[in-house]
C-alpha atoms as an extended CHARMM CRD file, in Angstrom:
* protein
*
       167  EXT
         1         1  UNK       CA              3.9420000000      -10.1560000000       14.7020000000  PROA      1               0.0000000000
         2         2  UNK       CA              2.4670000000       -7.1890000000       12.9000000000  PROA      2               0.0000000000
         3         3  UNK       CA              0.1250000000       -4.5880000000       14.3470000000  PROA      3               0.0000000000
         4         4  UNK       CA             -2.7840000000       -3.9920000000       11.9680000000  PROA      4               0.0000000000
         5         5  UNK       CA             -5.1690000000       -1.0690000000       12.4870000000  PROA      5               0.0000000000
         6         6  UNK       CA             -8.5410000000       -0.8790000000       10.7290000000  PROA      6               0.0000000000
         7         7  UNK       CA            -10.2470000000        2.4990000000       10.1240000000  PROA      7               0.0000000000
         8         8  UNK       CA             -8.0230000000        4.1000000000       12.7940000000  PROA      8               0.0000000000
         9         9  UNK       CA            -10.0040000000        2.4970000000       15.6010000000  PROA      9               0.0000000000
        10        10  UNK       CA             -9.4880000000       -1.2750000000       15.8430000000  PROA      10              0.0000000000
        11        11  UNK       CA             -6.0080000000       -2.7430000000       16.2250000000  PROA      11              0.0000000000
        12        12  UNK       CA             -5.0450000000       -6.4140000000       16.1830000000  PROA      12              0.0000000000
        13        13  UNK       CA             -1.8050000000       -8.3880000000       16.3710000000  PROA      13              0.0000000000
        14        14  UNK       CA             -1.4460000000      -10.6370000000       13.3280000000  PROA      14              0.0000000000
        15        15  UNK       CA              1.0030000000      -12.7140000000       11.3360000000  PROA      15              0.0000000000
        16        16  UNK       CA              0.4680000000      -14.5700000000        8.0810000000  PROA      16              0.0000000000
        17        17  UNK       CA              2.3450000000      -17.6090000000        6.8760000000  PROA      17              0.0000000000
        18        18  UNK       CA              1.4750000000      -19.7470000000        3.8930000000  PROA      18              0.0000000000
        19        19  UNK       CA             -1.9950000000      -21.1410000000        4.4970000000  PROA      19              0.0000000000
        20        20  UNK       CA             -2.3550000000      -19.8570000000        8.0780000000  PROA      20              0.0000000000
        21        21  UNK       CA             -3.0790000000      -16.5410000000        9.7460000000  PROA      21              0.0000000000
        22        22  UNK       CA             -2.2920000000      -15.9870000000       13.4190000000  PROA      22              0.0000000000
        23        23  UNK       CA             -4.6730000000      -13.3680000000       14.8030000000  PROA      23              0.0000000000
        24        24  UNK       CA             -4.8350000000      -12.5340000000       18.5120000000  PROA      24              0.0000000000
        25        25  UNK       CA             -2.9240000000      -15.7730000000       19.2680000000  PROA      25              0.0000000000
        26        26  UNK       CA             -5.4520000000      -17.9260000000       17.3710000000  PROA      26              0.0000000000
        27        27  UNK       CA             -4.5140000000      -19.8040000000       14.1950000000  PROA      27              0.0000000000
        28        28  UNK       CA             -6.8410000000      -19.6640000000       11.1980000000  PROA      28              0.0000000000
        29        29  UNK       CA             -6.2080000000      -21.8180000000        8.1150000000  PROA      29              0.0000000000
        30        30  UNK       CA             -7.1350000000      -20.2290000000        4.7820000000  PROA      30              0.0000000000
        31        31  UNK       CA             -6.7700000000      -20.5760000000        1.0320000000  PROA      31              0.0000000000
        32        32  UNK       CA             -6.3840000000      -17.5490000000       -1.2230000000  PROA      32              0.0000000000
        33        33  UNK       CA             -6.7880000000      -17.4220000000       -5.0030000000  PROA      33              0.0000000000
        34        34  UNK       CA             -6.3070000000      -14.4730000000       -7.3610000000  PROA      34              0.0000000000
        35        35  UNK       CA             -9.3950000000      -13.8620000000       -9.4900000000  PROA      35              0.0000000000
        36        36  UNK       CA             -9.5720000000      -12.7680000000      -13.1360000000  PROA      36              0.0000000000
        37        37  UNK       CA            -11.0920000000       -9.4150000000      -12.0970000000  PROA      37              0.0000000000
        38        38  UNK       CA             -8.0150000000       -8.5440000000      -10.0060000000  PROA      38              0.0000000000
        39        39  UNK       CA             -9.5740000000       -9.4040000000       -6.6630000000  PROA      39              0.0000000000
        40        40  UNK       CA             -8.8440000000      -12.2780000000       -4.3360000000  PROA      40              0.0000000000
        41        41  UNK       CA            -11.0700000000      -15.0980000000       -3.1250000000  PROA      41              0.0000000000
        42        42  UNK       CA            -10.3130000000      -16.2170000000        0.4280000000  PROA      42              0.0000000000
        43        43  UNK       CA            -11.8110000000      -19.3540000000        1.9620000000  PROA      43              0.0000000000
        44        44  UNK       CA            -11.1920000000      -20.0100000000        5.6490000000  PROA      44              0.0000000000
        45        45  UNK       CA            -10.8620000000      -23.3650000000        7.3830000000  PROA      45              0.0000000000
        46        46  UNK       CA            -14.5070000000      -23.1800000000        8.4920000000  PROA      46              0.0000000000
        47        47  UNK       CA            -15.5280000000      -22.7020000000        4.8170000000  PROA      47              0.0000000000
        48        48  UNK       CA            -16.3970000000      -19.0010000000        5.0880000000  PROA      48              0.0000000000
        49        49  UNK       CA            -15.7880000000      -17.1390000000        1.8320000000  PROA      49              0.0000000000
        50        50  UNK       CA            -14.5160000000      -13.5860000000        1.4080000000  PROA      50              0.0000000000
        51        51  UNK       CA            -13.9410000000      -11.4230000000       -1.6800000000  PROA      51              0.0000000000
        52        52  UNK       CA            -11.0720000000       -8.9710000000       -1.2160000000  PROA      52              0.0000000000
        53        53  UNK       CA            -10.1380000000       -6.0690000000       -3.4870000000  PROA      53              0.0000000000
        54        54  UNK       CA             -7.1200000000       -3.8560000000       -2.9300000000  PROA      54              0.0000000000
        55        55  UNK       CA             -8.2440000000       -0.3740000000       -3.9940000000  PROA      55              0.0000000000
        56        56  UNK       CA             -5.2460000000        1.6930000000       -2.8770000000  PROA      56              0.0000000000
        57        57  UNK       CA             -1.7450000000        0.8200000000       -1.6730000000  PROA      57              0.0000000000
        58        58  UNK       CA              0.9950000000        2.9690000000       -0.1330000000  PROA      58              0.0000000000
        59        59  UNK       CA              3.9910000000        0.6900000000        0.4400000000  PROA      59              0.0000000000
        60        60  UNK       CA              6.1680000000        3.3510000000        2.0530000000  PROA      60              0.0000000000
        61        61  UNK       CA              3.4220000000        4.5660000000        4.3640000000  PROA      61              0.0000000000
        62        62  UNK       CA              2.3690000000        0.9550000000        5.0330000000  PROA      62              0.0000000000
        63        63  UNK       CA             -1.2860000000        1.7470000000        4.4210000000  PROA      63              0.0000000000
        64        64  UNK       CA             -3.9550000000        0.3430000000        2.1400000000  PROA      64              0.0000000000
        65        65  UNK       CA             -7.6140000000        0.6560000000        1.3140000000  PROA      65              0.0000000000
        66        66  UNK       CA             -9.4020000000       -2.6480000000        0.8170000000  PROA      66              0.0000000000
        67        67  UNK       CA            -12.9010000000       -3.8680000000        0.1540000000  PROA      67              0.0000000000
        68        68  UNK       CA            -13.8820000000       -7.1530000000        1.8140000000  PROA      68              0.0000000000
        69        69  UNK       CA            -17.3320000000       -8.4480000000        0.8530000000  PROA      69              0.0000000000
        70        70  UNK       CA            -18.2860000000       -4.8650000000       -0.1130000000  PROA      70              0.0000000000
        71        71  UNK       CA            -17.2170000000       -3.4360000000        3.2740000000  PROA      71              0.0000000000
        72        72  UNK       CA            -14.4780000000       -0.8040000000        2.9350000000  PROA      72              0.0000000000
        73        73  UNK       CA            -11.5050000000       -0.5450000000        5.2910000000  PROA      73              0.0000000000
        74        74  UNK       CA             -8.5230000000        1.7690000000        5.6880000000  PROA      74              0.0000000000
        75        75  UNK       CA             -5.6590000000       -0.3780000000        6.9600000000  PROA      75              0.0000000000
        76        76  UNK       CA             -2.2970000000        0.5850000000        8.4120000000  PROA      76              0.0000000000
        77        77  UNK       CA              0.4110000000       -1.9050000000        9.3260000000  PROA      77              0.0000000000
        78        78  UNK       CA              3.3030000000       -1.6480000000       11.7530000000  PROA      78              0.0000000000
        79        79  UNK       CA              6.0740000000       -4.1750000000       11.3250000000  PROA      79              0.0000000000
        80        80  UNK       CA              8.0470000000       -5.4800000000       14.3340000000  PROA      80              0.0000000000
        81        81  UNK       CA             10.8170000000       -2.9160000000       13.7110000000  PROA      81              0.0000000000
        82        82  UNK       CA              8.2250000000       -0.0990000000       13.6580000000  PROA      82              0.0000000000
        83        83  UNK       CA              6.8550000000       -1.2820000000       17.0090000000  PROA      83              0.0000000000
        84        84  UNK       CA             10.3490000000       -1.4540000000       18.5330000000  PROA      84              0.0000000000
        85        85  UNK       CA             11.2630000000        2.0340000000       17.2970000000  PROA      85              0.0000000000
        86        86  UNK       CA              7.9420000000        3.3730000000       18.5790000000  PROA      86              0.0000000000
        87        87  UNK       CA              8.6590000000        1.9300000000       22.0410000000  PROA      87              0.0000000000
        88        88  UNK       CA             11.9960000000        3.7520000000       21.9230000000  PROA      88              0.0000000000
        89        89  UNK       CA             10.2020000000        7.0050000000       21.0500000000  PROA      89              0.0000000000
        90        90  UNK       CA             11.4940000000        7.1510000000       17.4750000000  PROA      90              0.0000000000
        91        91  UNK       CA              9.0590000000        8.0760000000       14.7040000000  PROA      91              0.0000000000
        92        92  UNK       CA             10.6400000000        7.1150000000       11.3780000000  PROA      92              0.0000000000
        93        93  UNK       CA              7.8670000000        8.7730000000        9.3490000000  PROA      93              0.0000000000
        94        94  UNK       CA              8.9160000000       12.1370000000       10.7620000000  PROA      94              0.0000000000
        95        95  UNK       CA             12.4900000000       11.5230000000        9.5650000000  PROA      95              0.0000000000
        96        96  UNK       CA             11.5850000000       10.4180000000        6.0540000000  PROA      96              0.0000000000
        97        97  UNK       CA             13.3410000000       12.4670000000        3.3860000000  PROA      97              0.0000000000
        98        98  UNK       CA             12.0080000000       13.2900000000       -0.0300000000  PROA      98              0.0000000000
        99        99  UNK       CA             13.2270000000       10.7780000000       -2.5850000000  PROA      99              0.0000000000
       100       100  UNK       CA             12.3710000000        9.2630000000       -5.9060000000  PROA      100             0.0000000000
       101       101  UNK       CA              9.0270000000        7.5950000000       -6.4490000000  PROA      101             0.0000000000
       102       102  UNK       CA              9.5930000000        4.1690000000       -7.9920000000  PROA      102             0.0000000000
       103       103  UNK       CA              7.2410000000        1.6100000000       -9.5170000000  PROA      103             0.0000000000
       104       104  UNK       CA              6.7420000000       -1.2770000000       -7.0520000000  PROA      104             0.0000000000
       105       105  UNK       CA              5.3640000000       -3.4040000000       -9.9060000000  PROA      105             0.0000000000
       106       106  UNK       CA              5.0800000000       -3.2650000000      -13.6940000000  PROA      106             0.0000000000
       107       107  UNK       CA              2.1300000000       -1.2680000000      -14.9770000000  PROA      107             0.0000000000
       108       108  UNK       CA              0.7150000000        1.5210000000      -17.1170000000  PROA      108             0.0000000000
       109       109  UNK       CA              0.7620000000        5.2190000000      -16.1670000000  PROA      109             0.0000000000
       110       110  UNK       CA             -2.8770000000        6.3740000000      -16.3040000000  PROA      110             0.0000000000
       111       111  UNK       CA             -2.5160000000        9.9040000000      -14.9580000000  PROA      111             0.0000000000
       112       112  UNK       CA              0.1930000000       12.2670000000      -13.7160000000  PROA      112             0.0000000000
       113       113  UNK       CA             -1.1810000000       14.7330000000      -11.1690000000  PROA      113             0.0000000000
       114       114  UNK       CA              1.8850000000       16.9580000000      -10.6250000000  PROA      114             0.0000000000
       115       115  UNK       CA              4.2410000000       19.1570000000      -12.6520000000  PROA      115             0.0000000000
       116       116  UNK       CA              7.9790000000       19.7430000000      -12.4220000000  PROA      116             0.0000000000
       117       117  UNK       CA              8.7740000000       22.4870000000       -9.9170000000  PROA      117             0.0000000000
       118       118  UNK       CA              5.4910000000       21.9780000000       -8.0490000000  PROA      118             0.0000000000
       119       119  UNK       CA              5.5720000000       21.9100000000       -4.2330000000  PROA      119             0.0000000000
       120       120  UNK       CA              3.7170000000       18.9330000000       -2.7980000000  PROA      120             0.0000000000
       121       121  UNK       CA              2.7180000000       17.9050000000        0.7120000000  PROA      121             0.0000000000
       122       122  UNK       CA              2.9980000000       14.4550000000        2.2410000000  PROA      122             0.0000000000
       123       123  UNK       CA             -0.0240000000       12.4210000000        1.1530000000  PROA      123             0.0000000000
       124       124  UNK       CA             -0.8230000000       14.4900000000       -1.9520000000  PROA      124             0.0000000000
       125       125  UNK       CA             -1.7750000000       12.2710000000       -4.9220000000  PROA      125             0.0000000000
       126       126  UNK       CA              1.0630000000       12.2480000000       -7.4610000000  PROA      126             0.0000000000
       127       127  UNK       CA              0.1550000000        9.6910000000      -10.1250000000  PROA      127             0.0000000000
       128       128  UNK       CA             -2.0620000000        6.7200000000      -10.9380000000  PROA      128             0.0000000000
       129       129  UNK       CA             -0.4930000000        3.4390000000      -12.0540000000  PROA      129             0.0000000000
       130       130  UNK       CA             -2.6560000000        0.6260000000      -13.4100000000  PROA      130             0.0000000000
       131       131  UNK       CA             -1.2860000000       -2.7880000000      -12.4680000000  PROA      131             0.0000000000
       132       132  UNK       CA             -3.0930000000       -6.1360000000      -12.5500000000  PROA      132             0.0000000000
       133       133  UNK       CA             -6.3030000000       -4.3580000000      -13.6610000000  PROA      133             0.0000000000
       134       134  UNK       CA             -6.2900000000       -2.1650000000      -10.5370000000  PROA      134             0.0000000000
       135       135  UNK       CA             -5.6510000000        1.5640000000      -10.2550000000  PROA      135             0.0000000000
       136       136  UNK       CA             -2.9890000000        2.4070000000       -7.6680000000  PROA      136             0.0000000000
       137       137  UNK       CA             -2.8030000000        6.0150000000       -6.4780000000  PROA      137             0.0000000000
       138       138  UNK       CA              0.7360000000        7.0000000000       -5.5140000000  PROA      138             0.0000000000
       139       139  UNK       CA              1.0040000000        9.6790000000       -2.8360000000  PROA      139             0.0000000000
       140       140  UNK       CA              3.8800000000       11.9580000000       -1.8950000000  PROA      140             0.0000000000
       141       141  UNK       CA              6.0130000000       10.2440000000        0.7800000000  PROA      141             0.0000000000
       142       142  UNK       CA              6.9810000000       13.6060000000        2.3240000000  PROA      142             0.0000000000
       143       143  UNK       CA              6.7390000000       17.3520000000        1.7590000000  PROA      143             0.0000000000
       144       144  UNK       CA              8.8890000000       17.9830000000       -1.3190000000  PROA      144             0.0000000000
       145       145  UNK       CA              9.3020000000       19.6790000000       -4.6790000000  PROA      145             0.0000000000
       146       146  UNK       CA              8.8960000000       17.7410000000       -7.9210000000  PROA      146             0.0000000000
       147       147  UNK       CA             12.3790000000       17.8100000000       -9.4830000000  PROA      147             0.0000000000
       148       148  UNK       CA             11.9030000000       15.6420000000      -12.5820000000  PROA      148             0.0000000000
       149       149  UNK       CA              9.0490000000       13.6310000000      -14.1100000000  PROA      149             0.0000000000
       150       150  UNK       CA             10.5100000000       10.6730000000      -16.0120000000  PROA      150             0.0000000000
       151       151  UNK       CA              7.2180000000        9.2660000000      -17.2910000000  PROA      151             0.0000000000
       152       152  UNK       CA              4.3350000000       10.2000000000      -19.5620000000  PROA      152             0.0000000000
       153       153  UNK       CA              0.6680000000        9.3140000000      -19.4690000000  PROA      153             0.0000000000
       154       154  UNK       CA              0.0960000000        5.9910000000      -21.2550000000  PROA      154             0.0000000000
       155       155  UNK       CA              3.6840000000        4.8290000000      -20.7240000000  PROA      155             0.0000000000
       156       156  UNK       CA              4.3520000000        1.2340000000      -19.6280000000  PROA      156             0.0000000000
       157       157  UNK       CA              6.8340000000        0.9710000000      -16.7360000000  PROA      157             0.0000000000
       158       158  UNK       CA              8.7670000000       -1.8970000000      -15.1970000000  PROA      158             0.0000000000
       159       159  UNK       CA              9.1720000000       -2.7370000000      -11.5240000000  PROA      159             0.0000000000
       160       160  UNK       CA             11.7890000000       -0.5000000000       -9.9090000000  PROA      160             0.0000000000
       161       161  UNK       CA             11.6420000000        2.2090000000      -12.5860000000  PROA      161             0.0000000000
       162       162  UNK       CA             12.0990000000        5.7490000000      -11.2480000000  PROA      162             0.0000000000
       163       163  UNK       CA              8.8550000000        7.5700000000      -12.0490000000  PROA      163             0.0000000000
       164       164  UNK       CA              9.2920000000       10.9500000000      -10.3680000000  PROA      164             0.0000000000
       165       165  UNK       CA             12.3200000000       12.5210000000       -8.6740000000  PROA      165             0.0000000000
       166       166  UNK       CA             11.6770000000       14.7050000000       -5.6110000000  PROA      166             0.0000000000
       167       167  UNK       CA             13.8710000000       17.1470000000       -3.7150000000  PROA      167             0.0000000000
């Protein structure tokens, strides 16, 4: 089970498997289809329809900003290992070291917001990558210094490519 928090004030336990979501110990069937505009159409078992757009994604921080039927949500997710470590009093985010920023998917570099040698703080915007017709803002995973920028604006990148090296 995952712990999902919406707008820093509502938390639910949830798990998703193909075609079913388990939320607060209740099972909900659903169908999801990717739309041409980059969004997703979700239809639940009781025929309710939702339009979902992912507007920002931070895979390392396990956070996202989404729009569901024109309502905007900040979402954070804790995986089972995060919950276990939290119960043990261990905060992995506090131990995160500066590292390289890699492309989680193929895309096009729209904007680079930092320069080599620049000091950045955790959460500072670093670059914008367009993927699947959506702009993804990458943020600094930790306080660091930009060591090397391996990309240029307008450059196409592949999944896993090192974009920016931090120290």
